[in-house]
mmCIF file of C-alpha atoms in Angstrom:
data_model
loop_
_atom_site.group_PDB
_atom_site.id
_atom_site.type_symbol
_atom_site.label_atom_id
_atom_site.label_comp_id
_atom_site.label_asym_id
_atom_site.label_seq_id
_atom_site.Cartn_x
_atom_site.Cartn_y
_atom_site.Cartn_z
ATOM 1 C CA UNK P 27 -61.429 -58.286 161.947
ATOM 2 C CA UNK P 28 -59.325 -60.940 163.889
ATOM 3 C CA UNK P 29 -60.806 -64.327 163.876
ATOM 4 C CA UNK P 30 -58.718 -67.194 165.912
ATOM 5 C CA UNK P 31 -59.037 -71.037 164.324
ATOM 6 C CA UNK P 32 -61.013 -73.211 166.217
ATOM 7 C CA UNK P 33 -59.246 -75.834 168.142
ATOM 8 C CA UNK P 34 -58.680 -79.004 165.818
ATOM 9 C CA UNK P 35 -59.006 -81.451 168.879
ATOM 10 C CA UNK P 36 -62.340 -83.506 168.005
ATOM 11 C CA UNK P 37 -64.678 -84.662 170.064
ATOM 12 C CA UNK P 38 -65.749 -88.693 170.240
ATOM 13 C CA UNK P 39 -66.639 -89.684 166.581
ATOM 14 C CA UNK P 40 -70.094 -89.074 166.188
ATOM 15 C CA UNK P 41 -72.596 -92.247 165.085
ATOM 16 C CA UNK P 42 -72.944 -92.305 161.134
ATOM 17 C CA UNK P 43 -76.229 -90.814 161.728
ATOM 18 C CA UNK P 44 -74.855 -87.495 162.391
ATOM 19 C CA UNK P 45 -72.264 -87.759 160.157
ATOM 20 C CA UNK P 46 -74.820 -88.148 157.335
ATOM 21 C CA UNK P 47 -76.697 -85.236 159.169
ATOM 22 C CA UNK P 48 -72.867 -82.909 158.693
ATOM 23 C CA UNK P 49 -72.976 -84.153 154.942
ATOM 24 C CA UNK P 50 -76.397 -83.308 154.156
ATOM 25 C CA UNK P 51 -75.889 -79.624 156.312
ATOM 26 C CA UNK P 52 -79.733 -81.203 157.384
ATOM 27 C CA UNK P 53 -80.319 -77.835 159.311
ATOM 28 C CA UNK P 54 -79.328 -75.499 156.430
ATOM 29 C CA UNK P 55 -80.756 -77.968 154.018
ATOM 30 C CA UNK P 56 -84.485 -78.053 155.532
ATOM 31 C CA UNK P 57 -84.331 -74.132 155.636
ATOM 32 C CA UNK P 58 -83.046 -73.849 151.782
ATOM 33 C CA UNK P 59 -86.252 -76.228 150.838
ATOM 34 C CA UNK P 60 -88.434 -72.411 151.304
ATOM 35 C CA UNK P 61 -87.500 -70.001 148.219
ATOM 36 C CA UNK P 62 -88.827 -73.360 146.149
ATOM 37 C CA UNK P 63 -91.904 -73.567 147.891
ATOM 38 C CA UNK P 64 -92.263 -70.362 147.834
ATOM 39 C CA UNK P 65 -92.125 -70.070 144.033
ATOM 40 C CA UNK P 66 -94.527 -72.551 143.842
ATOM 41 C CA UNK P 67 -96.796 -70.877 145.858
ATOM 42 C CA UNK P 68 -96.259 -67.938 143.999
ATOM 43 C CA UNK P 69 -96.993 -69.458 140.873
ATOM 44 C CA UNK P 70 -100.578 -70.479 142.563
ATOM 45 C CA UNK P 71 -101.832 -70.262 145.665
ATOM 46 C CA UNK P 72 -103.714 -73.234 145.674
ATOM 47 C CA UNK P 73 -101.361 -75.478 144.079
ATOM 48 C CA UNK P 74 -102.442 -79.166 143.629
ATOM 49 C CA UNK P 75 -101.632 -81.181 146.427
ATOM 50 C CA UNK P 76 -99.957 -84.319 144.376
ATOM 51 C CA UNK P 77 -97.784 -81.644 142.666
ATOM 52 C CA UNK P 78 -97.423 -79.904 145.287
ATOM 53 C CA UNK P 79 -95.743 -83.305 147.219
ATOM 54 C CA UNK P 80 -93.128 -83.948 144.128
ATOM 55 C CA UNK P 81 -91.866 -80.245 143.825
ATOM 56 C CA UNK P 82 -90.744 -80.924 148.030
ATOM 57 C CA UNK P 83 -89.288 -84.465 147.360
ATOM 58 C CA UNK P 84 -87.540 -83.038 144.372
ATOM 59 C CA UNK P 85 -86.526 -79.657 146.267
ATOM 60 C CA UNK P 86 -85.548 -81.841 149.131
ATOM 61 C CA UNK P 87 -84.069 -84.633 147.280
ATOM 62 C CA UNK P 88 -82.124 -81.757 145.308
ATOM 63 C CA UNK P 89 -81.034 -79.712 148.095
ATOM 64 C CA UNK P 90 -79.770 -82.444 150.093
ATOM 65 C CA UNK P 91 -77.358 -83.271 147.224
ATOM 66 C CA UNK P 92 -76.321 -80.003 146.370
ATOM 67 C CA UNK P 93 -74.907 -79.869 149.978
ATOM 68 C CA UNK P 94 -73.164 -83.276 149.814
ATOM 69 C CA UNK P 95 -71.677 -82.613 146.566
ATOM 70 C CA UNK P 96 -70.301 -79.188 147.747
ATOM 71 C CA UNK P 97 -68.370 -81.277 150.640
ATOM 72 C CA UNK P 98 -66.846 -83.852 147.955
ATOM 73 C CA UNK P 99 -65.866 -81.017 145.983
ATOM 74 C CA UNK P 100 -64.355 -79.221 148.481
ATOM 75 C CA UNK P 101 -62.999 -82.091 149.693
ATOM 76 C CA UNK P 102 -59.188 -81.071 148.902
ATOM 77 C CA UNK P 103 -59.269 -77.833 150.770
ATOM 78 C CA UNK P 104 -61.685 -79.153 153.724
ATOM 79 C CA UNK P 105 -59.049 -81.985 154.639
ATOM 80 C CA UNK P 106 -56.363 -79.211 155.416
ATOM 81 C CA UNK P 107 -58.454 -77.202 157.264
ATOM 82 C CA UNK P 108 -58.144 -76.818 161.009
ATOM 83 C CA UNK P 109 -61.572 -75.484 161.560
ATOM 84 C CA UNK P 110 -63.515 -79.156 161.449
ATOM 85 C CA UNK P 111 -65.045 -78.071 164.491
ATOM 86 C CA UNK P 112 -67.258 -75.161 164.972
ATOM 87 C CA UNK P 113 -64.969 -72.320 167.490
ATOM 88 C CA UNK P 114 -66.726 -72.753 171.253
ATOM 89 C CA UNK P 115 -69.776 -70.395 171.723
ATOM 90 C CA UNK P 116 -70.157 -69.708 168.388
ATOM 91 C CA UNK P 117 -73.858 -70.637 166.707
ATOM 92 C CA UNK P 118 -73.277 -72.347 163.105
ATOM 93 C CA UNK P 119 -76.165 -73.623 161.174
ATOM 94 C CA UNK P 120 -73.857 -75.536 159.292
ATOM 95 C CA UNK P 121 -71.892 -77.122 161.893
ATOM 96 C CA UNK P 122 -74.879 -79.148 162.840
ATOM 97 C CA UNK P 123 -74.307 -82.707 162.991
ATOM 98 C CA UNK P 124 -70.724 -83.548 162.150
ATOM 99 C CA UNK P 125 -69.248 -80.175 160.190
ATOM 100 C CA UNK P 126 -67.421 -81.560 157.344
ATOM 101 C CA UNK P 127 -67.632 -85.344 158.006
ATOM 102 C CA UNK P 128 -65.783 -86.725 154.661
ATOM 103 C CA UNK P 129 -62.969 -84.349 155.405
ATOM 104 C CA UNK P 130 -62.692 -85.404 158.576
ATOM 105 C CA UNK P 131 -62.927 -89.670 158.180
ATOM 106 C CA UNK P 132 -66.096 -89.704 159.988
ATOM 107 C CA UNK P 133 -67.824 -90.270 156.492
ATOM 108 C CA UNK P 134 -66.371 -92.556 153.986
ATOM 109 C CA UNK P 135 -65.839 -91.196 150.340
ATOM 110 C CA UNK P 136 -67.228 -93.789 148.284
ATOM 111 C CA UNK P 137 -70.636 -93.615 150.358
ATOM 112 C CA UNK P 138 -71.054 -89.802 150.161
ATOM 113 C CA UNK P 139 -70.462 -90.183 146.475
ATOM 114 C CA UNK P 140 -73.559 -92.976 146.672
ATOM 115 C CA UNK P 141 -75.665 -90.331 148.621
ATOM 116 C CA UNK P 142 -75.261 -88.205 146.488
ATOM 117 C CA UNK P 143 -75.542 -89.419 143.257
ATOM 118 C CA UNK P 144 -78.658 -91.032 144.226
ATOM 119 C CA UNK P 145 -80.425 -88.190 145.868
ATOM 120 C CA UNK P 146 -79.543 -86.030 142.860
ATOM 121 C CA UNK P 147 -80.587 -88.629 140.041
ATOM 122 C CA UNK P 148 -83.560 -88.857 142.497
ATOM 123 C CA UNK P 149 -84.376 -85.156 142.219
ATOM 124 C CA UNK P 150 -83.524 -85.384 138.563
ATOM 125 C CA UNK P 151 -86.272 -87.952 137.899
ATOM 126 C CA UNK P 152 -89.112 -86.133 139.302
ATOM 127 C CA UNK P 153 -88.114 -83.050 138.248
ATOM 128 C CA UNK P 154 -88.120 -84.020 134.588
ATOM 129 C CA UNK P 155 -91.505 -85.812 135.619
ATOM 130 C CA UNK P 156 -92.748 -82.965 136.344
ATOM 131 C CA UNK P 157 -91.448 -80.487 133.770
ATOM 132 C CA UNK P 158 -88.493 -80.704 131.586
ATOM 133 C CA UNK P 159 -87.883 -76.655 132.536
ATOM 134 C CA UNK P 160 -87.603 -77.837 136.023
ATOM 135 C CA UNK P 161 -84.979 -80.238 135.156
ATOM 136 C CA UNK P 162 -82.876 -78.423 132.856
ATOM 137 C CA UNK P 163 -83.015 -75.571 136.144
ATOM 138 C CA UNK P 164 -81.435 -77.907 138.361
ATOM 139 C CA UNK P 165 -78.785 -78.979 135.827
ATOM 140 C CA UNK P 166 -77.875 -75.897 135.739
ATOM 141 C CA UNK P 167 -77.443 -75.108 139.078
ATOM 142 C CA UNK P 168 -75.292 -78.297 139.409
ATOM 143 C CA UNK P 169 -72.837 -76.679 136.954
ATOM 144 C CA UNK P 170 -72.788 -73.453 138.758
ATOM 145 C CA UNK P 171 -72.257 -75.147 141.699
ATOM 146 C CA UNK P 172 -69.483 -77.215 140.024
ATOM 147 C CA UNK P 173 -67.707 -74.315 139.163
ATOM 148 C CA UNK P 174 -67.629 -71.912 142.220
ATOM 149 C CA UNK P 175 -65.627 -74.911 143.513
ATOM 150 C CA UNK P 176 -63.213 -74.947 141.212
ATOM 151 C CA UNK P 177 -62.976 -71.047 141.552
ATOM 152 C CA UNK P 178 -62.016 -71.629 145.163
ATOM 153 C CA UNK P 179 -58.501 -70.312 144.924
ATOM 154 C CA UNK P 180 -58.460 -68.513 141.552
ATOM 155 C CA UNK P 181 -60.956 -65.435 142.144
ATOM 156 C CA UNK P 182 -63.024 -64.177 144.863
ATOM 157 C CA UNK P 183 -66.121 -62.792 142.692
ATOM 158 C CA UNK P 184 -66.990 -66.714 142.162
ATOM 159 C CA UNK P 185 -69.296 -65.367 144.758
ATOM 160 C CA UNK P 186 -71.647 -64.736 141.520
ATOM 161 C CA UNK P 187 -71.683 -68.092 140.859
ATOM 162 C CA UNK P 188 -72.747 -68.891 144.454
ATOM 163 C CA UNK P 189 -75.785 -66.313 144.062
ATOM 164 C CA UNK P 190 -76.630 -67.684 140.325
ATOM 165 C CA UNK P 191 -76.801 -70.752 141.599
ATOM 166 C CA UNK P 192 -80.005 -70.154 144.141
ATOM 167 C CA UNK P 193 -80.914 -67.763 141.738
ATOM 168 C CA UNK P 194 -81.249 -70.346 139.070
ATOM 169 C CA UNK P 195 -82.890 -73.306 140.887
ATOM 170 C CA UNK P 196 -85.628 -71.696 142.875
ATOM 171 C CA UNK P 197 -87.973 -71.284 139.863
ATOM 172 C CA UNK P 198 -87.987 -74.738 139.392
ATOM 173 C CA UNK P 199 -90.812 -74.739 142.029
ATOM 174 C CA UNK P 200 -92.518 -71.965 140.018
ATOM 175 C CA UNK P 201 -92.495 -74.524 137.089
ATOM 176 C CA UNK P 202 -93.401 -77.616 138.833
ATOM 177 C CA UNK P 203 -96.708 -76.316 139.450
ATOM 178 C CA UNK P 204 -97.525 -74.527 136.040
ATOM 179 C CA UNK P 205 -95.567 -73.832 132.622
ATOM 180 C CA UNK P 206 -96.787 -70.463 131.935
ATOM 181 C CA UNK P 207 -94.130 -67.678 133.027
ATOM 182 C CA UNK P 208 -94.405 -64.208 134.984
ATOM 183 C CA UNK P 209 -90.950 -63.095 133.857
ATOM 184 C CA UNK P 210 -91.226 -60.074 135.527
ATOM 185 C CA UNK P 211 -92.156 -61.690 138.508
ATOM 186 C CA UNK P 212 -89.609 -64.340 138.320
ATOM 187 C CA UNK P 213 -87.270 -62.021 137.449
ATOM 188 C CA UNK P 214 -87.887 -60.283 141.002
ATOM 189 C CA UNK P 215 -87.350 -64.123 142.436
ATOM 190 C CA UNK P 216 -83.964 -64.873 141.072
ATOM 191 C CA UNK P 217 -82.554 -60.814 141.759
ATOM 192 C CA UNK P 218 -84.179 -61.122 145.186
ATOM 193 C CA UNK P 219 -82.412 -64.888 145.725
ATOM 194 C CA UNK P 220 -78.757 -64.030 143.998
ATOM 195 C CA UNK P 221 -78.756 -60.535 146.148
ATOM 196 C CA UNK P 222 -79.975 -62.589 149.704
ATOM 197 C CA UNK P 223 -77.451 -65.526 148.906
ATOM 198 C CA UNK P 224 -74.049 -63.251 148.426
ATOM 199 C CA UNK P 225 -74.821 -60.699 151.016
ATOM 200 C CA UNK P 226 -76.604 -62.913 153.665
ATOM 201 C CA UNK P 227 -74.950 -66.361 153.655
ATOM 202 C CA UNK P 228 -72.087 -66.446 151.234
ATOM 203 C CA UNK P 229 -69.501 -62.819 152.393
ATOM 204 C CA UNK P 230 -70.867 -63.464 155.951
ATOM 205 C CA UNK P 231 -69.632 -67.593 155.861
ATOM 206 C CA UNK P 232 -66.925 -65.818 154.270
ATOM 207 C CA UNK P 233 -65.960 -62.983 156.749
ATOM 208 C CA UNK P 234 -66.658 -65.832 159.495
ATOM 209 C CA UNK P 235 -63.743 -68.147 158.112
ATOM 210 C CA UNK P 236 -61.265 -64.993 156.472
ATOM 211 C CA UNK P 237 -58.399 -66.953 159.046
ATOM 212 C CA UNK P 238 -58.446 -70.109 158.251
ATOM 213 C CA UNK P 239 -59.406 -69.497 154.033
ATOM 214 C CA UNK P 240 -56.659 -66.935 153.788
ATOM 215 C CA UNK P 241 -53.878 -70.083 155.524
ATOM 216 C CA UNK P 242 -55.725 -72.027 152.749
ATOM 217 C CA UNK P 243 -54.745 -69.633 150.074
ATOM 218 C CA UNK P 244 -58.758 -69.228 149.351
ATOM 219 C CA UNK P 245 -59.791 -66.319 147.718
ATOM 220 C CA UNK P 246 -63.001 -64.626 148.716
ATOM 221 C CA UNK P 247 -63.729 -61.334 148.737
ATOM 222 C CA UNK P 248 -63.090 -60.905 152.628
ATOM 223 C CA UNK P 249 -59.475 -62.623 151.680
ATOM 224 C CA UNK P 250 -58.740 -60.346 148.751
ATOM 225 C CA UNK P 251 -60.440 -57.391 149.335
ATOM 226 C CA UNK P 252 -60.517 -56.939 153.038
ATOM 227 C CA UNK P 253 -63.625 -56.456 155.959
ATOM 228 C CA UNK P 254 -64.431 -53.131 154.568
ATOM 229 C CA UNK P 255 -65.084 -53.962 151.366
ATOM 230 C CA UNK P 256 -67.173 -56.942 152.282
ATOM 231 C CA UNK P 257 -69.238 -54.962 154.538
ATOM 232 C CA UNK P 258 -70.180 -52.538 152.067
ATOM 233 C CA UNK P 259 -71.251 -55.512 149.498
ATOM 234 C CA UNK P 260 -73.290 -56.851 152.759
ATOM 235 C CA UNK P 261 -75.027 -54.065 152.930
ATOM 236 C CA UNK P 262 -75.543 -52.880 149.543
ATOM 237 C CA UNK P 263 -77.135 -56.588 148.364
ATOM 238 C CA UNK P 264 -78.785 -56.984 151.859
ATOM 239 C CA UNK P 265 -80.559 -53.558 150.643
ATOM 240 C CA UNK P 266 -81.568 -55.004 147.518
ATOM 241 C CA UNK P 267 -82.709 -57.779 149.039
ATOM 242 C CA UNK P 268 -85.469 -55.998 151.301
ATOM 243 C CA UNK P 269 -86.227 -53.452 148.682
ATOM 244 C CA UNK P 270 -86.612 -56.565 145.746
ATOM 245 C CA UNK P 271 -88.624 -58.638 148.561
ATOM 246 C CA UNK P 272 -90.729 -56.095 148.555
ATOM 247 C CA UNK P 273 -91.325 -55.273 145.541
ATOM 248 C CA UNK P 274 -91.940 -59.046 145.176
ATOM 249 C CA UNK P 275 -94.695 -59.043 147.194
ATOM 250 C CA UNK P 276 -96.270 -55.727 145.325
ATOM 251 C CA UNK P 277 -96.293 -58.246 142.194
ATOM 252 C CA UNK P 278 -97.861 -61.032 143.739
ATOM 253 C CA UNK P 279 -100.207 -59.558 145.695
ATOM 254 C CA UNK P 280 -103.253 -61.204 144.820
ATOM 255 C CA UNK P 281 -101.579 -64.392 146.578
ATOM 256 C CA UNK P 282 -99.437 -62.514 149.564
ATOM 257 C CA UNK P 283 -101.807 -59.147 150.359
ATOM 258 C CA UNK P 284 -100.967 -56.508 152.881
ATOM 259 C CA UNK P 285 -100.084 -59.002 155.687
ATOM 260 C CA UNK P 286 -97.560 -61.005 152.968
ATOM 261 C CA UNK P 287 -95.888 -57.120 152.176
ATOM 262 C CA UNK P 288 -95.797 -56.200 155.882
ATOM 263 C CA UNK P 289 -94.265 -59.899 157.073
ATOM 264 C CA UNK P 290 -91.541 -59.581 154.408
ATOM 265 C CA UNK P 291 -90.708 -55.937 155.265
ATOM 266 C CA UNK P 292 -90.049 -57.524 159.008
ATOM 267 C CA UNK P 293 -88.582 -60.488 157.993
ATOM 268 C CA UNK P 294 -85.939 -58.021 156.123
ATOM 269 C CA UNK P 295 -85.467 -55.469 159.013
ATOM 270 C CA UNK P 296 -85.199 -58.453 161.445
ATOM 271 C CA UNK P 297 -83.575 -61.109 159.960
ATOM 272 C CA UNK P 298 -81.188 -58.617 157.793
ATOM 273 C CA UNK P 299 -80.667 -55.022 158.456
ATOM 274 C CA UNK P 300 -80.275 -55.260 161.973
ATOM 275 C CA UNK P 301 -77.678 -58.473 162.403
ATOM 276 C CA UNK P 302 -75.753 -56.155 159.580
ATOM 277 C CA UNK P 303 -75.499 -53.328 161.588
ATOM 278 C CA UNK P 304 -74.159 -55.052 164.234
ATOM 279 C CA UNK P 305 -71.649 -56.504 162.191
ATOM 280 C CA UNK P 306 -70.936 -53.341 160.853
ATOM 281 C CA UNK P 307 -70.740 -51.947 164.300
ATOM 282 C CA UNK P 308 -68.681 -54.485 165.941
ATOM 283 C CA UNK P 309 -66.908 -57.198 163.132
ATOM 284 C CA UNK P 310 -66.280 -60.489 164.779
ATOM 285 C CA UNK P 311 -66.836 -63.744 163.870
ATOM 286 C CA UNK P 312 -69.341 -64.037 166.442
ATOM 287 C CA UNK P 313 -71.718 -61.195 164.567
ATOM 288 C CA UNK P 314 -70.780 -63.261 160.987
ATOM 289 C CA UNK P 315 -72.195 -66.091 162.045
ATOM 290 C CA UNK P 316 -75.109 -64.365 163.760
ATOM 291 C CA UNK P 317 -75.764 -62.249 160.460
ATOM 292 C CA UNK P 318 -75.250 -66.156 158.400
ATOM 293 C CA UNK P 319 -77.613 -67.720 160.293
ATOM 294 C CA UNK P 320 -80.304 -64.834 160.730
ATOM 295 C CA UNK P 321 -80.128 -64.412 156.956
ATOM 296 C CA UNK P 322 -80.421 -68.406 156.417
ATOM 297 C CA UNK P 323 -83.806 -68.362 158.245
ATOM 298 C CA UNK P 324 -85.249 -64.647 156.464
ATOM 299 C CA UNK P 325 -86.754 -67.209 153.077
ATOM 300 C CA UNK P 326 -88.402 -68.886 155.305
ATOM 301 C CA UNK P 327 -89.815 -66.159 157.443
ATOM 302 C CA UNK P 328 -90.611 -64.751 153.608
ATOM 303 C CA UNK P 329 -92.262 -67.851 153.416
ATOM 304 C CA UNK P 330 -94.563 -67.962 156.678
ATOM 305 C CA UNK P 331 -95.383 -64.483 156.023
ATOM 306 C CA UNK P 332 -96.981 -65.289 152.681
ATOM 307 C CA UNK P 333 -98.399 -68.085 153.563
ATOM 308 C CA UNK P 334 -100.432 -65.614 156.180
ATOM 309 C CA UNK P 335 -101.122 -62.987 153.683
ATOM 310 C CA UNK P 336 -102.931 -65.837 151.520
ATOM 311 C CA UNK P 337 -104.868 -67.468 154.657
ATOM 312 C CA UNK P 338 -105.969 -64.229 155.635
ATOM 313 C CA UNK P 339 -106.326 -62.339 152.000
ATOM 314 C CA UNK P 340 -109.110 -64.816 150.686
ATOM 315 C CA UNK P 341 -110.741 -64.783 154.403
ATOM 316 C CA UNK P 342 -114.849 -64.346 153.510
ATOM 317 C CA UNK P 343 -114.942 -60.140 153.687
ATOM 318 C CA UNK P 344 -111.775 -59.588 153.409
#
């Protein structure tokens, strides 16, 4: 697959409002917020409203600063980069607002630091607040996190990491709202999440930038192992994904039903299967990116669908 750099000319400096907007990925960010919620909701269908309220400040709060914090770590390889600007007539969820604003001066260092460090001790706060599990979760996604980084040019299967890492802190939600476990549902969660991440967002963000990483001396598994061989780990954990996402559903059924089941199975033929086999089909950065952003919106389809299946599985009669 041939992808050309996008042009490095940048357009007028944006205000700081969209530079904050770049830092914080806002668009990916508020999509991210679902496989929490939904883990809450999982854990009970009618979850108490006040705890409800802390587990979203805390997922937001958290998410927001796991997006900054990837920007300042990344910050050495972002500032030779010559992509700063998404390629014309391409759609990129996370080149809303200003795409790498520290990187490019539009967003000074020591105030992305301040963002971030006080949305994460933020999240921290009411996480413990709310359960030390929940806490110690997040921690430990901030380590994973910490150390795909710093994996950025030594191996390509730091993709792992990357899939560990929303693997890891989406059960926080689960135990924000109770502290007794399902493992074998939450061990359907974190599979479904790690298999979703790495073959929706991470090989496809991947396969979208294999020009510009490879210059960069990057190594992801598009880099090292070639289009081929990413396509067939697309597929195979996109697979997984529907298949786990089902199965999901089968376990929580007394909250999600037949219409939760049925949404998800969509969601997964929509929003994965068939943007994969048009990558497949025809690689490009343009089907990447459509595959990226498709997949970045199936949790929260997941979501919506389960929310349904609850509304309508505890109708009176039904």
């Amino acid at each position: 697959m041939s992808v050309q750099p996008s042009t490095t000319t940048l357009p007028g400096a944006p205000g700081t409002g969209r530079a904050v907007y770049g830092l914080f990925r806002g668009t990916q960010a508020a999509l991210s917020v679902a496989p929490l919620l939904l883990a809450a909701l999982l854990a009970d269908d009618r979850p108490p409203p006040g705890r409800l309220a802390l587990a979203l400040l805390a997922g937001g709060a958290g998410v927001l600063a796991m997006f900054a914090a990837h920007d300042l770590l990344d910050l050495r390889h972002d500032r030779r980069r010559h992509d700063l600007v998404a390629t014309p007539g391409t759609r990129d969820l996370d080149a809303a607002g200003a795409r790498h604003p520290v990187a490019q001066g539009r967003l000074g260092v020591p105030t992305a630091t301040a963002l971030t460090l006080g949305l994460g001790g933020l999240a921290l706060a009411i996480a413990t607040a709310l359960n030390p599990v929940c806490a110690a979760l997040l921690l430990l996604a901030a380590l994973l996190q910490s150390g795909y980084c710093a994996l950025a040019a030594v191996t390509p299967w730091k993709a792992l990491l990357s899939g560990a890492m929303i693997g890891v802190s989406a059960p926080a939600g689960w135990f924000a709202i109770t502290t007794r476990p399902d493992w074998p549902l939450l061990g359907l969660l974190v599979i479904w999440l790690v298999a979703w991440e790495i073959g929706g967002r991470n090989i496809p963000n991947d396969l979208a930038d294999v020009a510009e990483d490879a210059r960069l001396g990057l190594r992801t598994v598009p880099v090292v192992h070639g289009t081929r061989a990413s396509l067939a780990l697309i597929e195979g954990c996109l697979a997984l994904t529907t298949l786990t996402g089902a199965a999901l559903m089968v376990a929580a059924w007394p909250t999600a039903g037949p219409v939760g089941l049925a949404g998800t199975l969509l969601a997964g033929v929509l929003g994965l299967q068939l943007p994969a086999s048009r990558l497949r089909r025809r690689p490009s950065q343009r089907a990447a990116l459509a595959l990226f952003t498709a997949a970045s919106l199936y949790p929260a389809a997941v979501l919506a669908a389960v929310l349904l299946g609850s509304a309508t599985w505890h109708l009176p009669g039904a």
